[in-house]
Short mmCIF file of C-alpha atoms and ligand atoms in Angstrom, two decimals:
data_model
loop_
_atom_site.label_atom_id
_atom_site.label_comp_id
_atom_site.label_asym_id
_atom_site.label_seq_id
_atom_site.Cartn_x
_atom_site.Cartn_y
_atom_site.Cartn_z
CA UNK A 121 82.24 49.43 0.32
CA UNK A 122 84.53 46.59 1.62
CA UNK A 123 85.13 45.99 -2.26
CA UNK A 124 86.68 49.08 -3.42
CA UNK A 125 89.48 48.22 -0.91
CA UNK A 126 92.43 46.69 -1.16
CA UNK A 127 93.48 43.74 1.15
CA UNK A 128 95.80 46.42 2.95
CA UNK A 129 93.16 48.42 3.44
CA UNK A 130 93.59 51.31 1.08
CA UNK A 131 91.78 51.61 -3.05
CA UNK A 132 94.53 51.47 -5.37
CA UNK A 133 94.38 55.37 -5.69
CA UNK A 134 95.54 55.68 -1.83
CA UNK A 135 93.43 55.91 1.27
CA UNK A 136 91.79 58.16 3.14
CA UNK A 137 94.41 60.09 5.42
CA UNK A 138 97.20 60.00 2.99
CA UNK A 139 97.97 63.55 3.56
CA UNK A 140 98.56 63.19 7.08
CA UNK A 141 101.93 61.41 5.71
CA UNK A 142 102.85 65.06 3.63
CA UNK A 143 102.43 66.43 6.77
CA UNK A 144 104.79 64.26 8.88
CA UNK A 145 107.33 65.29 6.39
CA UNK A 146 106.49 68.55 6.59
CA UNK A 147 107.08 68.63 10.56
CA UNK A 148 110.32 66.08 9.77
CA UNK A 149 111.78 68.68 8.01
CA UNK A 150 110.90 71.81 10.45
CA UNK A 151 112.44 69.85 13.04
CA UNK A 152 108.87 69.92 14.73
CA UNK A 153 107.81 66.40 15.72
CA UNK A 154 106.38 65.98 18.59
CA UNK A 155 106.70 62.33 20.55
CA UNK A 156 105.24 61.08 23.58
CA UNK A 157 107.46 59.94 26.93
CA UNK A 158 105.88 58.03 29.33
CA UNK A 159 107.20 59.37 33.02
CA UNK A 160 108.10 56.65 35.27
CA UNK A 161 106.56 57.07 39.05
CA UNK A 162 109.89 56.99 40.49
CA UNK A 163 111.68 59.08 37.74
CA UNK A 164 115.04 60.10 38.97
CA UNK A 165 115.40 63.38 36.77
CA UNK A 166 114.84 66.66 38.62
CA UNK A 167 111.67 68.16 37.47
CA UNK A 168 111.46 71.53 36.09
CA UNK A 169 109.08 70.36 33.66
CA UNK A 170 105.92 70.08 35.02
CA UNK A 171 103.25 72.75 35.83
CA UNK A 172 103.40 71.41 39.93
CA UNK A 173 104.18 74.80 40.72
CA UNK A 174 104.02 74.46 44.27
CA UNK A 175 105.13 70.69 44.43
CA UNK A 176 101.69 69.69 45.51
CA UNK A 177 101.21 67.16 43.26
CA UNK A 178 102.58 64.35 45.65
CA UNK A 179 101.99 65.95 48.47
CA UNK A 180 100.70 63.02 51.50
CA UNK A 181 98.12 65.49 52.08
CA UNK A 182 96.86 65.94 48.35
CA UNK A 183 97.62 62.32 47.47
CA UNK A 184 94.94 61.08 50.83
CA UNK A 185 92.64 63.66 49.93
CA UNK A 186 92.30 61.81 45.99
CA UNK A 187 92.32 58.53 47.48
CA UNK A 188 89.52 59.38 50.19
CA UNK A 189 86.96 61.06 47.85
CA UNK A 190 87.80 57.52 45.17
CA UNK A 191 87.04 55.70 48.17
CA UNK A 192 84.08 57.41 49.44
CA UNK A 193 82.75 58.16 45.87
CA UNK A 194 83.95 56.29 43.13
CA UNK A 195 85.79 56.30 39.89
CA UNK A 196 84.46 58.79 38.28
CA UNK A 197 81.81 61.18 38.46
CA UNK A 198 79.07 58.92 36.51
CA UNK A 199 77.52 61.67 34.80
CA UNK A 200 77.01 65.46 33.83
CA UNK A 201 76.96 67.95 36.85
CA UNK A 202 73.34 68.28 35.75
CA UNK A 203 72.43 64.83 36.16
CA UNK A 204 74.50 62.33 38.53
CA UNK A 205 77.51 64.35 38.38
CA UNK A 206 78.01 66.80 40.97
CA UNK A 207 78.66 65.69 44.22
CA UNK A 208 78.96 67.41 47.95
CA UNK A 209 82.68 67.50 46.66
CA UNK A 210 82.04 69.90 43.64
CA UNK A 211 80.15 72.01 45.95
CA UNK A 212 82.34 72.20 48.71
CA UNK A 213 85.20 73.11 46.32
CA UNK A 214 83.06 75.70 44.25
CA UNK A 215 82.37 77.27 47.72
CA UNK A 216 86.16 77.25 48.98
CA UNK A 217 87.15 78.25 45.71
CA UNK A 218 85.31 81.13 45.22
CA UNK A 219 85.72 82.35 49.12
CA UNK A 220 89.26 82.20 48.78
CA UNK A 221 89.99 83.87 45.42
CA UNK A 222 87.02 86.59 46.58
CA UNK A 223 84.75 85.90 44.27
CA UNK A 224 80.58 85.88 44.51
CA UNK A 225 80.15 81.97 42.85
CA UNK A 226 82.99 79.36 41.36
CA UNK A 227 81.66 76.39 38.66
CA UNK A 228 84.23 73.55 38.44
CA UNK A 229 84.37 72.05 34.96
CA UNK A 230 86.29 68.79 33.61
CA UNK A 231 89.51 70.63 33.12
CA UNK A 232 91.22 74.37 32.71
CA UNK A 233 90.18 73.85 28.92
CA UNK A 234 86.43 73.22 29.00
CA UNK A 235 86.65 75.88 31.92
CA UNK A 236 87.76 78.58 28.92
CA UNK A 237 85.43 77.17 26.14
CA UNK A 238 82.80 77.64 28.90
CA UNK A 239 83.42 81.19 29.76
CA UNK A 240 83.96 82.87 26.32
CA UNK A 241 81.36 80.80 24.18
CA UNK A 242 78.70 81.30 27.15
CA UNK A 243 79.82 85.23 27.51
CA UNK A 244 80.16 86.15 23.80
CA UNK A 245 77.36 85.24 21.64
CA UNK A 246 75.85 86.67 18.60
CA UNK A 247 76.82 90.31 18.26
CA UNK A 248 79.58 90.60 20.78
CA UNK A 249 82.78 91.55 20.21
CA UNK A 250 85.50 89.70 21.32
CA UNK A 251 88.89 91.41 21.75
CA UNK A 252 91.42 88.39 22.28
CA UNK A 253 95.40 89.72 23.33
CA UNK A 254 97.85 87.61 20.23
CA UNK A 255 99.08 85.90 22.97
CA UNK A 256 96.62 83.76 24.61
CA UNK A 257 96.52 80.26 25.53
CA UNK A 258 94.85 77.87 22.29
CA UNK A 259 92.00 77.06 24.88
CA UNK A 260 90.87 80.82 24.86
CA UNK A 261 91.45 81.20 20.94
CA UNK A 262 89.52 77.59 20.65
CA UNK A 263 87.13 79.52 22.73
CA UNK A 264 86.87 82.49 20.56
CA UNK A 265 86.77 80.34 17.43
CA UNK A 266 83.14 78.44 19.39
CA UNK A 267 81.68 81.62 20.50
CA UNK A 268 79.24 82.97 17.90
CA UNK A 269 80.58 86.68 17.99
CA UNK A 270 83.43 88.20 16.15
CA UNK A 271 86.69 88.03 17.40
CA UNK A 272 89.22 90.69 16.97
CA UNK A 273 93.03 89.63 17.72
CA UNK A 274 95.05 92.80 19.02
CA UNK A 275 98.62 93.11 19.68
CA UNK A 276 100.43 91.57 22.84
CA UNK A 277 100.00 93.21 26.49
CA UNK A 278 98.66 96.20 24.94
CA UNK A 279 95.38 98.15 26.51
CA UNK A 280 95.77 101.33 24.45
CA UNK A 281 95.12 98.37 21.04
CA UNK A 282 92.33 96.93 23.13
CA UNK A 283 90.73 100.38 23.99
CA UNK A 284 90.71 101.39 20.03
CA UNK A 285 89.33 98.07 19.36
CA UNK A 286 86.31 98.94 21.70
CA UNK A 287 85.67 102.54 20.91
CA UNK A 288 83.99 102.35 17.53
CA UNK A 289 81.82 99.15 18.74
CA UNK A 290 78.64 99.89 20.39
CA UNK A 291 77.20 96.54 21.42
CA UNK A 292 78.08 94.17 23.93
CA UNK A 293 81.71 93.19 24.12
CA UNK A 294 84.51 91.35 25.98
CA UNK A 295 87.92 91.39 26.28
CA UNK A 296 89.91 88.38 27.09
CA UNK A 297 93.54 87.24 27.96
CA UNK A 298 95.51 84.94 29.80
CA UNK A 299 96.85 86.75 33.01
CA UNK A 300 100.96 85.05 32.79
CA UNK A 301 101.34 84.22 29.49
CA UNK A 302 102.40 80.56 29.10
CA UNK A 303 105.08 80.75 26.89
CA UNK A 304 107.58 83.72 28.22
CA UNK A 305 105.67 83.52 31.53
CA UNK A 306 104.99 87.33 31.52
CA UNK A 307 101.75 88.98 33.03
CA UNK A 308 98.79 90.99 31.45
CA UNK A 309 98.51 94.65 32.49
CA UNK A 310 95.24 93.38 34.13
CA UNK A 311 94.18 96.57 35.78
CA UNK A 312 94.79 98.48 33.03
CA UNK A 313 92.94 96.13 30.36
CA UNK A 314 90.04 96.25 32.79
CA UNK A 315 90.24 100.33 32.43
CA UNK A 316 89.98 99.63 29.13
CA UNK A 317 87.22 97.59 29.29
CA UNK A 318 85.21 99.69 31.66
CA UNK A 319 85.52 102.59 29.19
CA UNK A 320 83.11 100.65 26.96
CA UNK A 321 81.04 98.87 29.13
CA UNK A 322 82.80 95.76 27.83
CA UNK A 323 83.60 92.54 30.35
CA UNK A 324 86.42 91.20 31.33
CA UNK A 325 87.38 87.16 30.81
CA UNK A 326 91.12 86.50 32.34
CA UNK A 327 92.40 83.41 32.13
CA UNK A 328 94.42 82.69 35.13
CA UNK A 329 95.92 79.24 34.83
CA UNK A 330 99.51 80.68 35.71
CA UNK A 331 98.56 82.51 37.86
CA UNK A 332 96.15 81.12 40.81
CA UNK A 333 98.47 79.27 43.47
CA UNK A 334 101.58 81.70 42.85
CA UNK A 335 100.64 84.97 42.00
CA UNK A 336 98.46 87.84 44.51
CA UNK A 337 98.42 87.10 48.52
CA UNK A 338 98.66 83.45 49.20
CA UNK A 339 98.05 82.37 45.49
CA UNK A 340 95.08 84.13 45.59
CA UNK A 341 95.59 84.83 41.75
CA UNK A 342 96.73 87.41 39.01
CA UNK A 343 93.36 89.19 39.27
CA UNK A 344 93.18 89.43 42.87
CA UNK A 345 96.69 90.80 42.78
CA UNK A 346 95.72 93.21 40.34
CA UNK A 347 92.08 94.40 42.69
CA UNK A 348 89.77 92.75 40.09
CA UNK A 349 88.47 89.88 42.69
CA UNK A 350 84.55 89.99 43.13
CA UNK A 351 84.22 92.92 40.13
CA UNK A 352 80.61 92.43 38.68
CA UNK A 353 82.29 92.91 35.42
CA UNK A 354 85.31 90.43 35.72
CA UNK A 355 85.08 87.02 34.86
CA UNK A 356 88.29 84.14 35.76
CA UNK A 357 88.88 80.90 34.55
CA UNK A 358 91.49 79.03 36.57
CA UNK A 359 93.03 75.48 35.86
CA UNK A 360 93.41 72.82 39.11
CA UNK A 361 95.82 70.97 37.14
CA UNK A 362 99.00 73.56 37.82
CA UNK A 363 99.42 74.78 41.21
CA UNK A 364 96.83 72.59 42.73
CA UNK A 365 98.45 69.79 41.56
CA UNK A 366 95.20 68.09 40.31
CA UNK A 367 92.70 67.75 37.50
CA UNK A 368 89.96 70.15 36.36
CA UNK A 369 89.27 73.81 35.85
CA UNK A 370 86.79 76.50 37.22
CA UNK A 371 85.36 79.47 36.38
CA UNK A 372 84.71 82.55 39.00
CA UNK A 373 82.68 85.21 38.82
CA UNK A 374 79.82 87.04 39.63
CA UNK A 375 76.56 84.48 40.77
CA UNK A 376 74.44 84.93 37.66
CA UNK A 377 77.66 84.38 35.31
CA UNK A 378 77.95 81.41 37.21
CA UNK A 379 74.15 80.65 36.94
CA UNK A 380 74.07 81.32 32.77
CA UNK A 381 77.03 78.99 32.53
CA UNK A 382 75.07 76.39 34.36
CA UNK A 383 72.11 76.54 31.58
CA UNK A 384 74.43 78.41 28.78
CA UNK A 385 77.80 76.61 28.46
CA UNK A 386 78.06 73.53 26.49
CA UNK A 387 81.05 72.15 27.75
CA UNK A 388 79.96 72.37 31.07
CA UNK A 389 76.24 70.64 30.04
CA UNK A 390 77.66 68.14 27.95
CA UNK A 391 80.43 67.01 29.56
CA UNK A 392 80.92 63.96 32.39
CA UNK A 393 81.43 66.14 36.32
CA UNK A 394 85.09 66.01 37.16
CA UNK A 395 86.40 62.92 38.87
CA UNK A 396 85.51 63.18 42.43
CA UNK A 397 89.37 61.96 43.19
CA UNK A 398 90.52 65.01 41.36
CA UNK A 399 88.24 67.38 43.34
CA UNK A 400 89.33 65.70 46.72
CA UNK A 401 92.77 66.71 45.68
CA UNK A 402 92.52 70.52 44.77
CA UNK A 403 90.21 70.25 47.71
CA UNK A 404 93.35 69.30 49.95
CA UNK A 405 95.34 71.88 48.12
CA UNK A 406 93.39 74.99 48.57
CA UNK A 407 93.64 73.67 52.55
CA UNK A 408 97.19 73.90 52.32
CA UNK A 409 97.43 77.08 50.51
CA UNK A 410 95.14 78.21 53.10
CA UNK A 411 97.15 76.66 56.03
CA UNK A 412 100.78 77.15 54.03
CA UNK A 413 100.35 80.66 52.19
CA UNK A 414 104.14 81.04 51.55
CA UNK A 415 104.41 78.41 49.16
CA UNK A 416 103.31 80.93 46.35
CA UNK A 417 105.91 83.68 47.54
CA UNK A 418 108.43 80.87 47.40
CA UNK A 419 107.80 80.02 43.82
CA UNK A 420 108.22 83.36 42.85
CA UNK A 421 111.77 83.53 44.35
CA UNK A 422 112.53 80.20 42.50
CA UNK A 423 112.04 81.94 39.67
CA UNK A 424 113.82 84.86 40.28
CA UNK A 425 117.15 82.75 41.36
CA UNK A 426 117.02 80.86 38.17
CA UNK A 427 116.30 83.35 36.03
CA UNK A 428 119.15 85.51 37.59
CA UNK A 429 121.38 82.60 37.99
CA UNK A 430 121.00 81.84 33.87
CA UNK A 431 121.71 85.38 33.01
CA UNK A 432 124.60 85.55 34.44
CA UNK A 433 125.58 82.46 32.57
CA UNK A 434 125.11 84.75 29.30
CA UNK A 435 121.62 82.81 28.45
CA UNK A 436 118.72 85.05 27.27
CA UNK A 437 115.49 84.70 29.80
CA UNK A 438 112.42 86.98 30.02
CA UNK A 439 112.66 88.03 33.50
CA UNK A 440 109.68 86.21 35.67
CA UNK A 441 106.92 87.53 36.58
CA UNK A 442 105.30 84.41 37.91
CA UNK A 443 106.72 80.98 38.25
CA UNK A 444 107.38 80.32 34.48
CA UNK A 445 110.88 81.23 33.27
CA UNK A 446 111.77 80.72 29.42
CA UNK A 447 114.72 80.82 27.99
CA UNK A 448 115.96 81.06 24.42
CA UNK A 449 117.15 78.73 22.16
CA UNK A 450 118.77 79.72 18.79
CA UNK A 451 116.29 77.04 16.40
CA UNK A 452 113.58 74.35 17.27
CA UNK A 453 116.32 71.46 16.42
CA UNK A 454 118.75 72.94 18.76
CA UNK A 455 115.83 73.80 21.42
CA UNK A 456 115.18 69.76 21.28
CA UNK A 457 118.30 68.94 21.55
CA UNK A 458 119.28 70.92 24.63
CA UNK A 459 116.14 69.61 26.23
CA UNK A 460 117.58 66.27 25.62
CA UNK A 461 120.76 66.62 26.72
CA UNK A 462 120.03 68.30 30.02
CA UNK A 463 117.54 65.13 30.25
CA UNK A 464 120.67 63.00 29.72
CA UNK A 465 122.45 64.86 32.64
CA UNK A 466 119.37 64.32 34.48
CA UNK A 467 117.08 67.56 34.48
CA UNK A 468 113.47 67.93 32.95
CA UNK A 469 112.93 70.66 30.92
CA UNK A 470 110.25 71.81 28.71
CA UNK A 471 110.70 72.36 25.19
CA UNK A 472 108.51 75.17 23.09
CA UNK A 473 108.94 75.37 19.70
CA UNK A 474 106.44 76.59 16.42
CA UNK A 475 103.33 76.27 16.47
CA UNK A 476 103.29 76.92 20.23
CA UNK A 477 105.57 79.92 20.18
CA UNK A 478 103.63 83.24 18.42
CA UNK A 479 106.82 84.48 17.37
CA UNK A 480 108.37 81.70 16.66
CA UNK A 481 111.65 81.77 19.06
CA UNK A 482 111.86 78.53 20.15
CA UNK A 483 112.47 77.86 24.12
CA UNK A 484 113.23 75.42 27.01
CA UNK A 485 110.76 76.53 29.52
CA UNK A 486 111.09 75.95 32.91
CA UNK A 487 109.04 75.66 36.21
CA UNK A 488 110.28 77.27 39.34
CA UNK A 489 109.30 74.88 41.87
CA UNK A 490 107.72 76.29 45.34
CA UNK A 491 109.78 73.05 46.87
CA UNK A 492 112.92 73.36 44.85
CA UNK A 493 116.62 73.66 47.24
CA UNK A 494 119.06 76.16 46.58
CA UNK A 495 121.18 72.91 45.56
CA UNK A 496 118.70 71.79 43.22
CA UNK A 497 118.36 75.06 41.61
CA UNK A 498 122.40 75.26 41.56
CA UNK A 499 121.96 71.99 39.55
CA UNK A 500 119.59 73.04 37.62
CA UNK A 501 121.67 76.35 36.30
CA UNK A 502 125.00 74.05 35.87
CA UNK A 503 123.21 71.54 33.49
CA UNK A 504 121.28 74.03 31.53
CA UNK A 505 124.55 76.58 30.58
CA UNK A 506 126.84 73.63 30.30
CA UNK A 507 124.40 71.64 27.27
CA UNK A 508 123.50 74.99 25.92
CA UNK A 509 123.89 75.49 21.93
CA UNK A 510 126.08 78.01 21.11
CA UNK A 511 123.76 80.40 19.63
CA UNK A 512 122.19 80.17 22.99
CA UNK A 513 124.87 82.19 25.40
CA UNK A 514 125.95 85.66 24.28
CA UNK A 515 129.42 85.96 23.02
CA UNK A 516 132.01 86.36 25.91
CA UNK A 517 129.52 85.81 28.63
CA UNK A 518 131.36 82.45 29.25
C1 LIG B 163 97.06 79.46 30.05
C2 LIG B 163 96.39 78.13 30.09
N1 LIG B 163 95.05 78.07 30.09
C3 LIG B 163 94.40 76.91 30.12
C4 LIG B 163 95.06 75.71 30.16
C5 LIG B 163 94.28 74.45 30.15
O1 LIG B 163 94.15 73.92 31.44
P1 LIG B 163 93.91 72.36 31.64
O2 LIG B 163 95.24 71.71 31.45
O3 LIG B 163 93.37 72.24 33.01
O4 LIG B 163 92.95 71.93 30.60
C6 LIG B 163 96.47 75.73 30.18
C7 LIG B 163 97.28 74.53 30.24
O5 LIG B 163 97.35 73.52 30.07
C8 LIG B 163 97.14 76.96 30.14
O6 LIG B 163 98.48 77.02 30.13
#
């Protein structure tokens, strides 16, 4: 009642979110607060931020094929894809999609996100088991926290945990992970976790995010790569918001997967059809990943000349196995403050720290670029080892 307030707003015992305020200190204190940055379009600081893998983002081609589809379409989509919201666009890229990666059927959701919720809440209902690796992405653990069967977490990158996870469970079951882990950028052992699976008559759900666009021939994907592509028992989620340089997500799969999604998933149901400008876009960047195949080897290389570059600067890096490449930082503080500096000395980073990080190292993380120079990488290497904390370079490595 308007009454019991007081003319600030709050009764005179406090208000409502009060303990949101214990909780800023908290973060204050852990050196964990996160702010937001508004990028200018014309920002001058060399990006190895972003998820733009292969620099497709702002690429004419992309850029027209956005524009075209707002033209020709509108705004936005106007509705669910069940009512007003799927267009010839959605089913043209569905199509492409699903051709290209070699899969049976692709369903394009709002983003990589809803794509996840989708697949695991749709796939693992009452009475399955879902075995979810420690590492994966907070979309798949939101996902396993929606579905209505039991998740069990098992240790990092492991098969032989997921297989005794399995073998005493004799109902339906699936095992999910992220393909390239986001954080340390390293990959599932996909082909073996899928043995694993098999064993048990248990399905597969890989989240390939990292993955499509740099990894497997022509950015094909992680599970291509690893011969999982068109398996009845394999289901991927991919985001268009990385290497397509886009907006939205999709999941691939087998035609009746696609089909229970369709009447099964709720954030595929109740949810407004991607923008048509953001399917016109991945639409223009599957045609130059179909026309321009290199572009994923090239991001790969990136990686491997920065990560190889750093080391020999004395800096700890998980060697790549896809486009990400993280480096460590000695504490979250120092982790924002070398982000900051090399943004100073004009060079995007990103900046991982708790609750982000499962083990809590914190790290810059940084994008290998399909479009980056040799000069720009040089750059890149010089501005990250000169800003670096000193708890950051091993002792007499500099
Ligand atoms: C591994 C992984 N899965 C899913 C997503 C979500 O994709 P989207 O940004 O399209 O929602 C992301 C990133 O943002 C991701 O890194």
């Amino acid at each position: 009642m308007a009454a019991a307030h007081s003319s600030a707003g709050g009764s005179p015992e406090g208000s409502a979110f009060d303990w949101i305020d214990g909780q800023r200190r908290d973060r204050e204190a852990a050196g964990l607060v996160r702010t937001l940055r508004p990028r200018p379009a014309d920002s001058p600081l060399l990006d190895l931020a972003s998820n733009d893998y292969l620099g497709l983002a702002r690429h004419p081609d992309v850029v027209e094929g956005a524009a075209r589809a707002a033209r020709r379409w509108g705004g936005g989509a106007t509705g669910s894809r069940l009512v007003t919201g799927t267009t010839e666009l959605h089913t043209r890229l569905e199509r492409e999609l699903a051709e290209y990666c070699g899969y049976e059927a692709a369903l394009v959701l709002s983003s990589g996100y809803a794509a996840n919720l989708a697949a695991v809440t749709a796939l693992a209902p009452h009475g399955t088991l879902i075995v979810s690796d420690a590492g994966n992405h907070a979309s798949l653990i939101d996902g396993c926290r929606l579905a209505r069967g039991t998740t069990q977490v098992v240790p990092h990158a492991d098969p032989e945990a997921v297989r005794k996870a399995l073998a005493p469970y004799d109902g339906p079951a699936v095992v999910v992970s992220d393909s390239v882990f986001s954080v340390d950028g390293d990959q599932a052992p996909l082909a073996e976790l899928a043995g694993a699976a098999r064993e048990s008559g248990a399905g597969l759900i890989v989240d390939d995010a990292h993955g499509l666009g740099v990894l497997g021939p022509g950015g094909r994907g992680a599970p291509h790569a690893a011969g999982l592509a068109g398996a009845p028992d394999t289901v991927v989620t991919v985001t268009l918001s990385k290497a397509f340089g886009s907006q939205g997500g999709a999941v691939l799969g087998p035609a009746r997967v696609v089909d229970h999604l369709v009447n099964a998933a709720r954030t595929f149901i109740f949810d407004t059809g991607l923008a048509p400008a953001a399917a016109g876009a991945a639409l223009a960047a599957l045609g130059l990943l179909r026309a321009e195949p290199e572009r994923a080897q090239q991001a790969r290389q990136v990686a491997l000349s920065l990560h190889r570059l750093l080391t020999g600067e004395g800096l700890t890096a998980v060697s790549p196995e896809a486009a990400v490449v993280s480096v460590q930082a000695p504490s979250p503080d120092a982790a924002v403050r070398w982000a900051a500096d090399c943004r100073a000395a004009g060079l995007s980073v990103g900046c991982f720290r708790p609750p982000s990080v499962p083990d809590g190292i914190s790290r810059l993380r940084l994008t290998a670029r399909a479009d980056l120079t040799g000069a720009q990488i040089a750059r890149a290497v010089e501005v990250i080892s000169r800003t670096a904390p000193a708890g950051a370079v091993t002792a007499g490595s500099r």
